[in-house]
XYZ file of C-alpha atoms in Angstrom:
239
model
C 141.876 -172.752 49.719
C 141.960 -171.418 46.168
C 139.731 -169.148 44.084
C 140.144 -171.550 41.172
C 138.161 -174.783 41.676
C 139.775 -177.957 40.385
C 136.511 -179.298 38.942
C 137.501 -182.924 39.558
C 137.118 -183.480 43.314
C 133.832 -184.725 44.781
C 132.905 -181.334 46.236
C 133.453 -179.578 42.890
C 131.411 -182.184 41.041
C 128.540 -182.152 43.519
C 128.384 -178.332 43.590
C 128.360 -178.172 39.778
C 125.590 -180.792 39.698
C 123.555 -178.889 42.303
C 123.468 -181.725 44.806
C 125.929 -180.563 47.450
C 124.093 -180.390 50.784
C 126.466 -177.705 52.102
C 125.612 -175.246 49.295
C 122.048 -173.968 49.575
C 120.393 -171.514 47.187
C 117.289 -169.403 47.659
C 115.517 -167.518 44.887
C 114.329 -164.391 46.670
C 112.222 -163.402 43.666
C 109.746 -166.189 44.440
C 110.420 -166.718 48.156
C 110.354 -163.288 49.734
C 108.835 -163.889 53.161
C 110.349 -164.080 56.610
C 109.360 -167.758 56.923
C 111.462 -168.602 53.852
C 114.503 -166.978 55.458
C 113.891 -168.700 58.763
C 113.761 -172.061 57.000
C 117.316 -171.698 55.733
C 118.626 -169.977 58.868
C 117.512 -172.920 61.003
C 120.431 -174.870 59.565
C 123.062 -172.183 60.198
C 124.018 -173.568 63.588
C 124.941 -176.953 62.084
C 128.452 -177.396 60.728
C 129.066 -178.411 57.083
C 129.009 -182.096 56.257
C 131.712 -182.321 53.590
C 132.855 -178.830 52.622
C 135.017 -176.353 54.523
C 132.074 -173.934 54.817
C 128.336 -173.975 54.604
C 127.347 -171.631 51.747
C 124.018 -169.823 51.477
C 123.366 -168.197 48.085
C 120.431 -165.772 47.915
C 119.675 -164.639 44.378
C 117.754 -161.395 43.729
C 118.241 -160.552 47.391
C 116.653 -157.109 46.939
C 113.272 -158.837 46.557
C 113.189 -159.918 50.210
C 110.568 -158.294 52.406
C 111.488 -155.912 55.224
C 110.729 -158.553 57.852
C 112.866 -161.089 55.969
C 115.796 -158.653 55.916
C 115.379 -158.084 59.668
C 115.454 -161.833 60.308
C 118.581 -162.157 58.172
C 120.287 -159.175 59.786
C 120.566 -160.857 63.182
C 122.595 -163.717 61.683
C 124.737 -161.326 59.616
C 125.696 -159.394 62.756
C 127.168 -162.501 64.407
C 127.667 -165.145 61.698
C 129.077 -168.547 62.689
C 132.655 -169.114 61.539
C 131.622 -172.037 59.323
C 128.962 -170.106 57.360
C 129.315 -167.864 54.292
C 126.513 -165.872 52.664
C 126.571 -164.865 48.995
C 123.999 -162.289 47.903
C 123.339 -161.511 44.247
C 121.312 -158.558 43.032
C 120.799 -156.269 40.070
C 119.180 -153.580 42.252
C 121.792 -152.718 44.874
C 119.918 -149.554 45.875
C 116.991 -151.650 47.130
C 119.155 -153.541 49.629
C 118.982 -151.944 53.117
C 122.082 -150.068 54.231
C 122.132 -152.129 57.426
C 122.666 -155.246 55.314
C 125.178 -153.645 52.922
C 127.321 -152.416 55.799
C 127.844 -156.012 56.902
C 128.822 -157.322 53.477
C 131.868 -157.205 51.258
C 130.668 -155.834 47.931
C 131.845 -156.931 44.488
C 130.551 -155.080 41.417
C 130.685 -157.403 38.416
C 131.649 -155.734 35.156
C 129.875 -156.296 31.863
C 131.569 -158.668 29.445
C 133.243 -157.140 26.418
C 132.050 -157.944 22.903
C 135.300 -159.887 22.343
C 134.642 -162.090 25.407
C 131.069 -162.759 24.296
C 132.264 -163.667 20.795
C 134.734 -166.173 22.261
C 131.900 -167.722 24.272
C 129.570 -167.894 21.258
C 132.228 -169.399 18.991
C 133.051 -172.001 21.639
C 129.397 -173.033 21.800
C 129.022 -173.058 18.011
C 132.085 -175.301 17.679
C 131.012 -177.630 20.502
C 127.538 -178.070 18.989
C 128.961 -178.480 15.450
C 126.873 -175.580 14.127
C 127.553 -172.828 11.607
C 127.358 -169.072 12.111
C 128.092 -165.882 10.208
C 130.718 -163.818 12.011
C 128.759 -160.598 11.527
C 125.625 -162.224 12.944
C 127.480 -163.273 16.091
C 128.858 -159.744 16.432
C 125.309 -158.353 16.214
C 124.153 -160.666 18.985
C 127.159 -159.799 21.153
C 126.414 -156.092 20.702
C 122.715 -156.539 21.490
C 123.548 -158.544 24.634
C 125.021 -155.373 26.181
C 127.620 -157.226 28.232
C 125.282 -159.920 29.580
C 126.258 -163.525 28.881
C 122.778 -164.745 29.859
C 121.008 -162.373 27.454
C 123.540 -163.168 24.739
C 123.026 -166.919 25.072
C 119.255 -166.471 24.945
C 119.574 -164.484 21.722
C 122.022 -167.025 20.292
C 119.662 -169.891 21.093
C 116.797 -168.040 19.418
C 118.896 -167.311 16.330
C 119.935 -170.977 16.042
C 116.316 -172.095 16.301
C 115.036 -169.594 13.729
C 117.931 -170.284 11.360
C 117.488 -174.050 11.396
C 120.847 -174.696 13.028
C 122.761 -171.803 11.467
C 123.143 -168.286 12.831
C 122.395 -166.147 9.779
C 122.728 -162.390 9.322
C 119.241 -161.902 7.863
C 117.619 -163.879 10.677
C 119.487 -161.966 13.390
C 118.636 -158.605 11.781
C 114.958 -159.505 11.655
C 115.049 -160.950 15.161
C 116.675 -157.851 16.677
C 114.792 -155.369 14.509
C 118.072 -154.022 13.160
C 118.394 -151.865 10.073
C 120.857 -152.303 7.251
C 124.235 -150.811 8.220
C 124.249 -148.637 5.115
C 120.871 -147.178 6.084
C 122.167 -146.459 9.572
C 125.131 -144.532 8.139
C 122.753 -142.592 5.887
C 120.582 -141.779 8.885
C 123.633 -140.653 10.851
C 124.747 -138.334 8.036
C 121.299 -136.768 7.938
C 121.399 -136.322 11.700
C 124.813 -134.615 11.584
C 123.769 -132.471 8.627
C 120.664 -131.261 10.451
C 118.275 -132.353 7.688
C 115.384 -133.126 10.033
C 112.784 -133.689 7.327
C 114.925 -136.299 5.583
C 115.898 -137.775 8.949
C 112.281 -138.287 10.064
C 111.371 -139.666 6.650
C 114.221 -142.196 6.800
C 113.267 -143.219 10.332
C 109.669 -143.767 9.259
C 110.772 -145.832 6.286
C 113.081 -147.988 8.416
C 110.307 -148.480 10.983
C 107.869 -149.633 8.283
C 110.490 -152.137 7.128
C 110.607 -153.672 10.610
C 113.559 -151.876 12.203
C 113.381 -151.342 15.950
C 113.731 -147.567 16.650
C 115.796 -148.239 19.783
C 118.145 -150.489 17.795
C 118.454 -147.856 15.056
C 119.371 -145.114 17.528
C 121.767 -147.532 19.233
C 123.447 -148.200 15.901
C 123.837 -144.481 15.232
C 125.252 -143.997 18.732
C 127.743 -146.805 18.100
C 128.931 -145.003 14.940
C 129.303 -141.762 16.912
C 131.249 -143.560 19.646
C 133.587 -145.046 17.040
C 134.218 -141.619 15.524
C 134.926 -140.047 18.919
C 137.307 -142.888 19.792
C 139.114 -142.507 16.464
C 139.463 -138.730 16.973
C 140.796 -139.309 20.483
C 143.423 -141.770 19.262
C 144.448 -139.411 16.442
C 144.861 -136.509 18.880
C 146.989 -138.674 21.164
C 149.235 -139.624 18.269
C 149.553 -136.014 17.074
C 150.405 -134.818 20.604
C 153.208 -137.356 20.874
C 154.704 -136.749 17.441
């Protein structure tokens, strides 16, 4: 057993292709009832055909109904040795404590901007496309650590740009303001000039900037300044 699949054996290939009969997936967002759970639990007592374990993946598990959770709980209390359950959710607070107490929990961290950029550049190179570095950085920032959201934005930018990820297209797509305008807005905010600040915000909004994206840009500038001050203080304290 290894946490790193080889990707070349028959089990790896069939799982990647979605045709392995020992790996079953249920989308709880569309199948929330107790009957849906019973359908997959009927096969729990049977041993796997080819793999070491029989794997049940339930996505968006928090969407299951109370009766469905109760039906699942009985199997979780005394699971067969050849069965493994994998639950995925973005709303951990909606999963009953009785279920959580019988699971080993893994909190997945958001991807860094650098990791997302590596992923985007790999895709751009594989598809023989062109992209502006700054445009990719904008998409990686807007994705907020989510590879799925980032790829959706990248796909949209490629489509709108006719095969090239362009800065102007991404700015318009995300409702982002010019970086110089964002710095000007930030200076007005720090200086306390509220009249000028509101006027600039109104102007940027009329030009198509998304207010949430504008505030996010100003927050990013503030975060960079705080980080720089923190590093400088560390250096001064060690000199």
